[in-house]
GROMACS .gro file of C-alpha atoms in nm:
model
  407
    1MET     CA    1   0.000   0.000   0.000
    2THR     CA    2   0.144   0.338  -0.100
    3GLY     CA    3   0.179   0.633   0.133
    4GLU     CA    4  -0.079   0.826  -0.073
    5THR     CA    5  -0.330   0.541  -0.037
    6VAL     CA    6  -0.271   0.519   0.338
    7PHE     CA    7  -0.322   0.895   0.367
    8GLY     CA    8  -0.642   0.876   0.165
    9THR     CA    9  -0.778   0.590   0.374
   10GLU     CA   10  -0.701   0.772   0.699
   11ARG     CA   11  -0.869   1.085   0.566
   12LEU     CA   12  -1.181   0.888   0.481
   13ARG     CA   13  -1.185   0.728   0.825
   14ARG     CA   14  -1.163   1.069   0.988
   15ALA     CA   15  -1.441   1.190   0.760
   16ARG     CA   16  -1.652   0.891   0.865
   17PHE     CA   17  -1.611   0.969   1.235
   18ALA     CA   18  -1.675   1.338   1.172
   19VAL     CA   19  -2.003   1.281   0.987
   20ALA     CA   20  -2.107   1.026   1.252
   21ALA     CA   21  -2.054   1.294   1.517
   22VAL     CA   22  -2.263   1.536   1.310
   23PHE     CA   23  -2.545   1.279   1.302
   24CYS     CA   24  -2.520   1.253   1.682
   25VAL     CA   25  -2.544   1.632   1.721
   26HIS     CA   26  -2.844   1.641   1.488
   27GLY     CA   27  -3.022   1.374   1.692
   28ALA     CA   28  -2.942   1.549   2.021
   29VAL     CA   29  -3.138   1.856   1.907
   30THR     CA   30  -3.446   1.642   1.846
   31GLY     CA   31  -3.411   1.465   2.181
   32SER     CA   32  -3.367   1.795   2.364
   33PHE     CA   33  -3.682   1.939   2.210
   34ALA     CA   34  -3.904   1.633   2.258
   35THR     CA   35  -3.858   1.617   2.634
   36ARG     CA   36  -3.973   1.978   2.686
   37ILE     CA   37  -4.290   1.965   2.476
   38PRO     CA   38  -4.513   1.966   2.790
   39TRP     CA   39  -4.338   2.282   2.916
   40ILE     CA   40  -4.371   2.445   2.574
   41GLN     CA   41  -4.741   2.355   2.560
   42ASP     CA   42  -4.803   2.516   2.899
   43HIS     CA   43  -4.595   2.823   2.817
   44ALA     CA   44  -4.775   2.885   2.486
   45ASP     CA   45  -5.110   2.801   2.651
   46VAL     CA   46  -5.225   2.567   2.374
   47SER     CA   47  -5.471   2.279   2.394
   48ALA     CA   48  -5.389   1.921   2.303
   49GLY     CA   49  -5.556   1.969   1.965
   50GLN     CA   50  -5.365   2.290   1.896
   51LEU     CA   51  -5.042   2.120   1.999
   52GLY     CA   52  -5.112   1.839   1.754
   53LEU     CA   53  -5.161   2.097   1.478
   54ALA     CA   54  -4.839   2.277   1.570
   55LEU     CA   55  -4.640   1.953   1.572
   56ALA     CA   56  -4.730   1.903   1.207
   57PHE     CA   57  -4.539   2.217   1.111
   58PRO     CA   58  -4.186   2.069   1.145
   59ALA     CA   59  -4.270   1.812   0.876
   60VAL     CA   60  -4.428   2.081   0.658
   61GLY     CA   61  -4.121   2.304   0.691
   62ALA     CA   62  -3.884   2.014   0.625
   63SER     CA   63  -4.073   1.893   0.320
   64LEU     CA   64  -4.073   2.241   0.162
   65ALA     CA   65  -3.711   2.324   0.245
   66MET     CA   66  -3.531   1.995   0.177
   67PRO     CA   67  -3.516   2.044  -0.203
   68LEU     CA   68  -3.310   2.360  -0.138
   69ALA     CA   69  -3.027   2.165   0.025
   70GLY     CA   70  -2.878   2.055  -0.306
   71ALA     CA   71  -2.863   2.412  -0.438
   72VAL     CA   72  -2.697   2.533  -0.116
   73SER     CA   73  -2.433   2.257  -0.134
   74HIS     CA   74  -2.372   2.330  -0.502
   75ARG     CA   75  -2.311   2.698  -0.438
   76PHE     CA   76  -2.106   2.685  -0.118
   77GLY     CA   77  -1.955   2.336  -0.119
   78ALA     CA   78  -2.060   2.042   0.095
   79ARG     CA   79  -1.860   2.126   0.408
   80THR     CA   80  -1.954   2.494   0.421
   81ALA     CA   81  -2.317   2.413   0.344
   82LEU     CA   82  -2.336   2.151   0.618
   83ARG     CA   83  -2.167   2.383   0.866
   84GLY     CA   84  -2.415   2.664   0.799
   85LEU     CA   85  -2.724   2.444   0.787
   86LEU     CA   86  -2.627   2.257   1.103
   87VAL     CA   87  -2.575   2.584   1.291
   88LEU     CA   88  -2.918   2.705   1.181
   89TRP     CA   89  -3.065   2.374   1.302
   90THR     CA   90  -2.896   2.376   1.644
   91LEU     CA   91  -2.986   2.741   1.706
   92SER     CA   92  -3.347   2.683   1.599
   93LEU     CA   93  -3.383   2.472   1.914
   94THR     CA   94  -3.428   2.797   2.107
   95LEU     CA   95  -3.734   2.912   1.911
   96PRO     CA   96  -4.026   2.687   2.024
   97ALA     CA   97  -3.976   2.765   2.394
   98LEU     CA   98  -3.997   3.138   2.315
   99ALA     CA   99  -4.335   3.110   2.140
  100PRO     CA  100  -4.605   3.303   2.331
  101ASN     CA  101  -4.905   3.148   2.156
  102ILE     CA  102  -5.020   2.897   1.896
  103TYR     CA  103  -4.928   3.125   1.604
  104GLY     CA  104  -4.577   3.182   1.731
  105LEU     CA  105  -4.538   2.811   1.804
  106CYS     CA  106  -4.643   2.710   1.453
  107ALA     CA  107  -4.400   2.962   1.301
  108ALA     CA  108  -4.116   2.848   1.529
  109LEU     CA  109  -4.177   2.483   1.449
  110PHE     CA  110  -4.191   2.557   1.076
  111VAL     CA  111  -3.840   2.710   1.095
  112TYR     CA  112  -3.727   2.428   1.324
  113GLY     CA  113  -3.843   2.170   1.069
  114ALA     CA  114  -3.703   2.354   0.767
  115THR     CA  115  -3.353   2.375   0.914
  116ALA     CA  116  -3.378   2.014   1.034
  117GLY     CA  117  -3.467   1.890   0.686
  118MET     CA  118  -3.197   2.081   0.497
  119SER     CA  119  -2.920   1.980   0.737
  120ASP     CA  120  -3.054   1.623   0.727
  121VAL     CA  121  -3.017   1.609   0.348
  122ALA     CA  122  -2.668   1.764   0.359
  123MET     CA  123  -2.532   1.521   0.618
  124ASN     CA  124  -2.690   1.217   0.452
  125ALA     CA  125  -2.539   1.316   0.116
  126LEU     CA  126  -2.195   1.338   0.276
  127GLY     CA  127  -2.254   1.007   0.453
  128VAL     CA  128  -2.337   0.839   0.122
  129GLU     CA  129  -2.022   0.987  -0.036
  130VAL     CA  130  -1.800   0.853   0.243
  131GLU     CA  131  -1.970   0.513   0.217
  132ASN     CA  132  -1.909   0.503  -0.159
  133ARG     CA  133  -1.542   0.592  -0.118
  134LEU     CA  134  -1.479   0.347   0.165
  135GLY     CA  135  -1.658   0.068  -0.021
  136THR     CA  136  -1.828  -0.052   0.297
  137SER     CA  137  -2.169   0.012   0.449
  138ILE     CA  138  -2.179   0.290   0.709
  139MET     CA  139  -2.525   0.448   0.671
  140SER     CA  140  -2.691   0.223   0.927
  141SER     CA  141  -2.437   0.312   1.196
  142LEU     CA  142  -2.464   0.681   1.105
  143HIS     CA  143  -2.838   0.669   1.171
  144GLY     CA  144  -2.760   0.468   1.483
  145MET     CA  145  -2.547   0.760   1.600
  146TRP     CA  146  -2.846   0.987   1.535
  147SER     CA  147  -3.048   0.765   1.767
  148VAL     CA  148  -2.769   0.780   2.026
  149GLY     CA  149  -2.774   1.158   2.004
  150ALA     CA  150  -3.151   1.161   2.046
  151LEU     CA  151  -3.120   0.942   2.355
  152LEU     CA  152  -2.848   1.169   2.500
  153GLY     CA  153  -3.049   1.481   2.428
  154SER     CA  154  -3.362   1.332   2.581
  155ALA     CA  155  -3.168   1.218   2.890
  156ALA     CA  156  -3.036   1.570   2.945
  157GLY     CA  157  -3.383   1.711   2.882
  158THR     CA  158  -3.538   1.470   3.128
  159LEU     CA  159  -3.289   1.581   3.393
  160ALA     CA  160  -3.359   1.949   3.316
  161ALA     CA  161  -3.733   1.891   3.342
  162HIS     CA  162  -3.691   1.692   3.664
  163VAL     CA  163  -3.510   1.978   3.840
  164GLY     CA  164  -3.757   2.233   3.704
  165THR     CA  165  -3.524   2.422   3.468
  166ASP     CA  166  -3.695   2.678   3.247
  167ALA     CA  167  -3.700   2.532   2.894
  168ARG     CA  168  -3.586   2.866   2.751
  169LEU     CA  169  -3.266   2.846   2.954
  170HIS     CA  170  -3.225   2.472   2.894
  171HIS     CA  171  -3.261   2.505   2.518
  172LEU     CA  172  -3.034   2.810   2.501
  173VAL     CA  173  -2.754   2.626   2.678
  174ALA     CA  174  -2.813   2.309   2.476
  175ALA     CA  175  -2.818   2.507   2.149
  176LEU     CA  176  -2.489   2.683   2.228
  177VAL     CA  177  -2.316   2.359   2.327
  178LEU     CA  178  -2.444   2.166   2.026
  179THR     CA  179  -2.358   2.454   1.791
  180ALA     CA  180  -1.999   2.457   1.916
  181LEU     CA  181  -1.970   2.079   1.884
  182GLY     CA  182  -2.125   2.086   1.537
  183LEU     CA  183  -1.876   2.347   1.414
  184VAL     CA  184  -1.585   2.137   1.543
  185PHE     CA  185  -1.711   1.814   1.389
  186CYS     CA  186  -1.791   1.975   1.053
  187GLN     CA  187  -1.422   2.053   1.010
  188GLY     CA  188  -1.354   1.684   0.952
  189VAL     CA  189  -1.616   1.607   0.685
  190LEU     CA  190  -1.532   1.581   0.316
  191ASP     CA  191  -1.527   1.916   0.136
  192LEU     CA  192  -1.696   1.834  -0.193
  193GLN     CA  193  -1.697   2.114  -0.448
  194SER     CA  194  -1.906   2.129  -0.763
  195ALA     CA  195  -1.720   2.128  -1.092
  196PRO     CA  196  -1.704   2.474  -1.256
  197ASP     CA  197  -1.911   2.361  -1.553
  198GLU     CA  198  -2.168   2.166  -1.350
  199GLU     CA  199  -2.527   2.280  -1.381
  200PRO     CA  200  -2.673   2.389  -1.044
  201PRO     CA  201  -2.966   2.178  -0.927
  202PRO     CA  202  -3.308   2.343  -0.939
  203ARG     CA  203  -3.418   2.511  -0.619
  204PHE     CA  204  -3.753   2.336  -0.631
  205SER     CA  205  -3.834   2.026  -0.835
  206LEU     CA  206  -4.031   1.708  -0.814
  207PRO     CA  207  -3.835   1.409  -0.680
  208PRO     CA  208  -3.681   1.196  -0.956
  209LYS     CA  209  -3.856   0.871  -1.042
  210SER     CA  210  -3.582   0.667  -0.874
  211ALA     CA  211  -3.641   0.857  -0.547
  212LEU     CA  212  -4.016   0.789  -0.564
  213ILE     CA  213  -3.958   0.415  -0.602
  214ILE     CA  214  -3.696   0.395  -0.327
  215GLY     CA  215  -3.901   0.634  -0.114
  216ALA     CA  216  -4.193   0.389  -0.120
  217ILE     CA  217  -3.977   0.143   0.075
  218GLY     CA  218  -3.878   0.420   0.315
  219PHE     CA  219  -4.246   0.509   0.354
  220CYS     CA  220  -4.331   0.155   0.469
  221GLY     CA  221  -4.044   0.147   0.716
  222VAL     CA  222  -4.105   0.492   0.865
  223PHE     CA  223  -4.481   0.434   0.892
  224ALA     CA  224  -4.422   0.117   1.095
  225GLU     CA  225  -4.158   0.296   1.303
  226GLY     CA  226  -4.371   0.603   1.376
  227ALA     CA  227  -4.682   0.400   1.453
  228SER     CA  228  -4.496   0.172   1.693
  229LEU     CA  229  -4.305   0.451   1.865
  230ASP     CA  230  -4.612   0.668   1.927
  231TRP     CA  231  -4.876   0.402   1.987
  232SER     CA  232  -4.704   0.102   2.146
  233ALA     CA  233  -4.762   0.226   2.501
  234VAL     CA  234  -5.126   0.309   2.426
  235TYR     CA  235  -5.175  -0.032   2.264
  236LEU     CA  236  -5.044  -0.221   2.567
  237ARG     CA  237  -5.252  -0.010   2.806
  238ASP     CA  238  -5.582  -0.002   2.615
  239GLU     CA  239  -5.583  -0.334   2.428
  240LEU     CA  240  -5.403  -0.558   2.679
  241GLY     CA  241  -5.464  -0.381   3.011
  242SER     CA  242  -5.099  -0.343   3.110
  243SER     CA  243  -4.984  -0.101   3.377
  244ALA     CA  244  -4.857   0.247   3.289
  245GLY     CA  245  -4.501   0.143   3.376
  246VAL     CA  246  -4.506  -0.161   3.148
  247ALA     CA  247  -4.666   0.040   2.869
  248ALA     CA  248  -4.398   0.310   2.892
  249ALA     CA  249  -4.126   0.046   2.901
  250SER     CA  250  -4.244  -0.088   2.566
  251THR     CA  251  -4.171   0.248   2.400
  252THR     CA  252  -3.826   0.271   2.557
  253ALA     CA  253  -3.748  -0.087   2.456
  254PHE     CA  254  -3.857  -0.016   2.100
  255ALA     CA  255  -3.631   0.292   2.076
  256LEU     CA  256  -3.334   0.102   2.218
  257THR     CA  257  -3.391  -0.187   1.978
  258MET     CA  258  -3.386   0.056   1.687
  259ALA     CA  259  -3.066   0.224   1.805
  260VAL     CA  260  -2.877  -0.101   1.868
  261ALA     CA  261  -2.991  -0.257   1.539
  262ARG     CA  262  -2.873   0.048   1.346
  263LEU     CA  263  -2.535   0.053   1.517
  264VAL     CA  264  -2.464  -0.309   1.420
  265GLY     CA  265  -2.659  -0.307   1.093
  266ASP     CA  266  -2.366  -0.218   0.869
  267ARG     CA  267  -2.195  -0.552   0.934
  268VAL     CA  268  -2.512  -0.734   0.834
  269VAL     CA  269  -2.551  -0.523   0.519
  270ASP     CA  270  -2.189  -0.578   0.416
  271ARG     CA  271  -2.230  -0.953   0.455
  272PHE     CA  272  -2.574  -1.009   0.305
  273GLY     CA  273  -2.640  -0.698   0.094
  274ALA     CA  274  -2.909  -0.430   0.119
  275VAL     CA  275  -3.184  -0.625  -0.058
  276ARG     CA  276  -3.154  -0.940   0.150
  277THR     CA  277  -3.116  -0.744   0.473
  278VAL     CA  278  -3.433  -0.541   0.413
  279ARG     CA  279  -3.622  -0.848   0.295
  280VAL     CA  280  -3.533  -1.046   0.609
  281GLY     CA  281  -3.604  -0.736   0.817
  282GLY     CA  282  -3.945  -0.713   0.652
  283VAL     CA  283  -4.016  -1.073   0.751
  284ALA     CA  284  -3.916  -0.995   1.111
  285ALA     CA  285  -4.134  -0.682   1.116
  286THR     CA  286  -4.428  -0.872   0.966
  287VAL     CA  287  -4.399  -1.145   1.228
  288GLY     CA  288  -4.373  -0.873   1.491
  289GLY     CA  289  -4.689  -0.707   1.362
  290LEU     CA  290  -4.876  -1.038   1.375
  291LEU     CA  291  -4.760  -1.092   1.733
  292VAL     CA  292  -4.889  -0.746   1.826
  293VAL     CA  293  -5.227  -0.802   1.661
  294LEU     CA  294  -5.274  -1.153   1.803
  295ALA     CA  295  -5.105  -1.099   2.141
  296PRO     CA  296  -5.291  -1.254   2.436
  297HIS     CA  297  -5.048  -1.098   2.686
  298PRO     CA  298  -4.845  -0.772   2.710
  299ALA     CA  299  -4.516  -0.964   2.699
  300VAL     CA  300  -4.606  -1.107   2.358
  301ALA     CA  301  -4.695  -0.762   2.225
  302MET     CA  302  -4.370  -0.618   2.359
  303ALA     CA  303  -4.180  -0.892   2.176
  304GLY     CA  304  -4.376  -0.802   1.865
  305PHE     CA  305  -4.287  -0.435   1.890
  306GLY     CA  306  -3.925  -0.535   1.943
  307LEU     CA  307  -3.932  -0.737   1.621
  308ILE     CA  308  -4.088  -0.444   1.433
  309GLY     CA  309  -3.808  -0.218   1.556
  310LEU     CA  310  -3.546  -0.474   1.462
  311GLY     CA  311  -3.699  -0.526   1.119
  312VAL     CA  312  -3.734  -0.163   1.012
  313ALA     CA  313  -3.421  -0.021   1.178
  314VAL     CA  314  -3.200  -0.016   0.867
  315VAL     CA  315  -3.468   0.063   0.609
  316VAL     CA  316  -3.428   0.442   0.612
  317PRO     CA  317  -3.044   0.439   0.614
  318LEU     CA  318  -3.041   0.198   0.321
  319ALA     CA  319  -3.305   0.400   0.136
  320PHE     CA  320  -3.088   0.712   0.169
  321ALA     CA  321  -2.781   0.518   0.057
  322ALA     CA  322  -2.963   0.377  -0.246
  323ALA     CA  323  -3.102   0.721  -0.337
  324GLY     CA  324  -2.754   0.870  -0.324
  325ARG     CA  325  -2.636   0.619  -0.583
  326SER     CA  326  -2.945   0.615  -0.804
  327GLY     CA  327  -2.872   0.908  -1.032
  328PRO     CA  328  -2.643   1.196  -1.126
  329ASN     CA  329  -2.769   1.428  -0.849
  330PRO     CA  330  -2.739   1.255  -0.509
  331SER     CA  331  -2.867   1.552  -0.305
  332GLN     CA  332  -3.182   1.581  -0.515
  333ALA     CA  333  -3.254   1.208  -0.489
  334ILE     CA  334  -3.186   1.206  -0.114
  335ALA     CA  335  -3.410   1.511  -0.070
  336GLY     CA  336  -3.687   1.326  -0.255
  337VAL     CA  337  -3.657   1.018  -0.035
  338ALA     CA  338  -3.634   1.236   0.276
  339THR     CA  339  -3.952   1.422   0.178
  340ILE     CA  340  -4.140   1.094   0.139
  341THR     CA  341  -4.014   0.954   0.470
  342TYR     CA  342  -4.086   1.278   0.656
  343THR     CA  343  -4.439   1.270   0.515
  344SER     CA  344  -4.478   0.910   0.629
  345GLY     CA  345  -4.359   1.003   0.977
  346LEU     CA  346  -4.609   1.289   0.981
  347ILE     CA  347  -4.916   1.092   0.879
  348ALA     CA  348  -4.844   0.763   1.059
  349PRO     CA  349  -4.947   0.866   1.413
  350SER     CA  350  -5.263   1.045   1.299
  351ALA     CA  351  -5.354   0.769   1.054
  352ILE     CA  352  -5.325   0.506   1.325
  353GLY     CA  353  -5.544   0.717   1.553
  354GLY     CA  354  -5.805   0.779   1.284
  355ILE     CA  355  -5.828   0.412   1.191
  356ALA     CA  356  -5.847   0.319   1.557
  357ASP     CA  357  -6.138   0.559   1.610
  358ALA     CA  358  -6.325   0.409   1.315
  359THR     CA  359  -6.242   0.045   1.394
  360SER     CA  360  -5.992  -0.051   1.663
  361LEU     CA  361  -5.625  -0.008   1.752
  362MET     CA  362  -5.577  -0.375   1.673
  363PHE     CA  363  -5.702  -0.317   1.318
  364SER     CA  364  -5.464  -0.021   1.287
  365PHE     CA  365  -5.168  -0.245   1.356
  366GLY     CA  366  -5.303  -0.486   1.099
  367LEU     CA  367  -5.226  -0.207   0.849
  368VAL     CA  368  -4.877  -0.172   0.997
  369THR     CA  369  -4.829  -0.545   0.943
  370VAL     CA  370  -4.934  -0.515   0.578
  371LEU     CA  371  -4.688  -0.229   0.522
  372ALA     CA  372  -4.414  -0.431   0.692
  373PHE     CA  373  -4.479  -0.710   0.444
  374GLY     CA  374  -4.440  -0.447   0.172
  375LEU     CA  375  -4.070  -0.441   0.266
  376VAL     CA  376  -4.045  -0.808   0.176
  377ILE     CA  377  -4.207  -0.750  -0.163
  378GLY     CA  378  -4.035  -0.424  -0.255
  379ALA     CA  379  -3.681  -0.471  -0.117
  380GLY     CA  380  -3.550  -0.539  -0.467
  381VAL     CA  381  -3.571  -0.168  -0.560
  382LEU     CA  382  -3.269  -0.107  -0.337
  383ARG     CA  383  -3.060  -0.310  -0.581
  384GLN     CA  384  -3.045  -0.019  -0.826
  385GLY     CA  385  -2.847   0.175  -0.568
  386SER     CA  386  -2.589  -0.097  -0.508
  387ARG     CA  387  -2.239   0.030  -0.435
  388PRO     CA  388  -1.989  -0.035  -0.714
  389ALA     CA  389  -1.747  -0.312  -0.626
  390SER     CA  390  -1.447  -0.108  -0.738
  391THR     CA  391  -1.516   0.186  -0.505
  392ALA     CA  392  -1.292   0.065  -0.223
  393ALA     CA  393  -1.000   0.022  -0.454
  394THR     CA  394  -1.026   0.359  -0.625
  395ALA     CA  395  -1.161   0.589  -0.354
  396SER     CA  396  -0.825   0.686  -0.207
  397ALA     CA  397  -0.636   0.714  -0.533
  398SER     CA  398  -0.884   0.937  -0.711
  399PRO     CA  399  -1.041   1.221  -0.511
  400ALA     CA  400  -1.258   1.343  -0.798
  401THR     CA  401  -1.623   1.247  -0.806
  402SER     CA  402  -1.902   1.283  -1.054
  403SER     CA  403  -2.038   1.570  -0.851
  404GLY     CA  404  -1.715   1.765  -0.818
  405LYS     CA  405  -1.390   1.761  -0.626
  406VAL     CA  406  -1.300   1.707  -0.266
  407SER     CA  407  -1.024   1.871  -0.070
   0.00000   0.00000   0.00000
């Protein structure tokens, strides 16, 4: 191995750790916000229904803003774009707690979601580029680091809430700390620059066809994830008569299962491939859904939710990875998949509730089971985004990419 190759490999490894740390920071913002929602609701003096409306605005903001991420990266370069977008995201954490009423809260959450979505696209595009150059799967572990960050942020938020800290102060301190960390970590990511003659991506455009197809798989995975995360505790309490403690434990167990599965998922993907991994995961999630629907006891339902979490954990990371390799404009394809998955995450909780009102919660999770089986049927679409076999051999020697140059 030549000295140049060794240097290139080390640089890619540092870039991998840097982008993983960025994912962790991104997740910590979400965890910090989620734990203080009750305080924010009281401070803005909004009802449960108004809060539900306001919580739709992050997804609306993200969906509208994510297509802009590609244009920002094209103009400023990947590293500078990520640095700026991540700072906007971390600082936006301070806005919801300052909202005096429902109108201010909706506006704050729109900005919060818009900055979340754009920084999400930028960091996923860089993650896909590092994965391509290393020639080994890393997207699952990157999303696992996001889950770790969310857990850390929620743990700190829980402590702040427990001691009665004003959420405005808590979120200000958290935003400043996370901003500083984000700026440090962004220094280590790849600095991709667009070629001088490269056409800038459109500011707004419909997702490419490849993103729609891959996004359908992401939709199934995120719908099952969002439904299980938001409704597992309610299901155990209302359908199976479990105690509040056991019901809450099911949600925590589901989140931990997701995080652990994502952290170890790359090894599975490298050994068996994306298609087989998602297909087997779909089988596990389908079996889990059946256990939930047919459960005679809370323990059986908890096992079912655990299997759903295990089965869908790597779906979104692999969908992003496939999108980033599905066409000439990775950011645009990733933005398309991200828009679809964000939409799925938005409608899943309300859809489950609406179906439950019309029929039953058990019937709602019958739909989740059907969508989980959709992963088994549709996993083959991830094959079009397979990583070239020669990437590992050529990544270090040739720093140029189809989307520009890296320094």
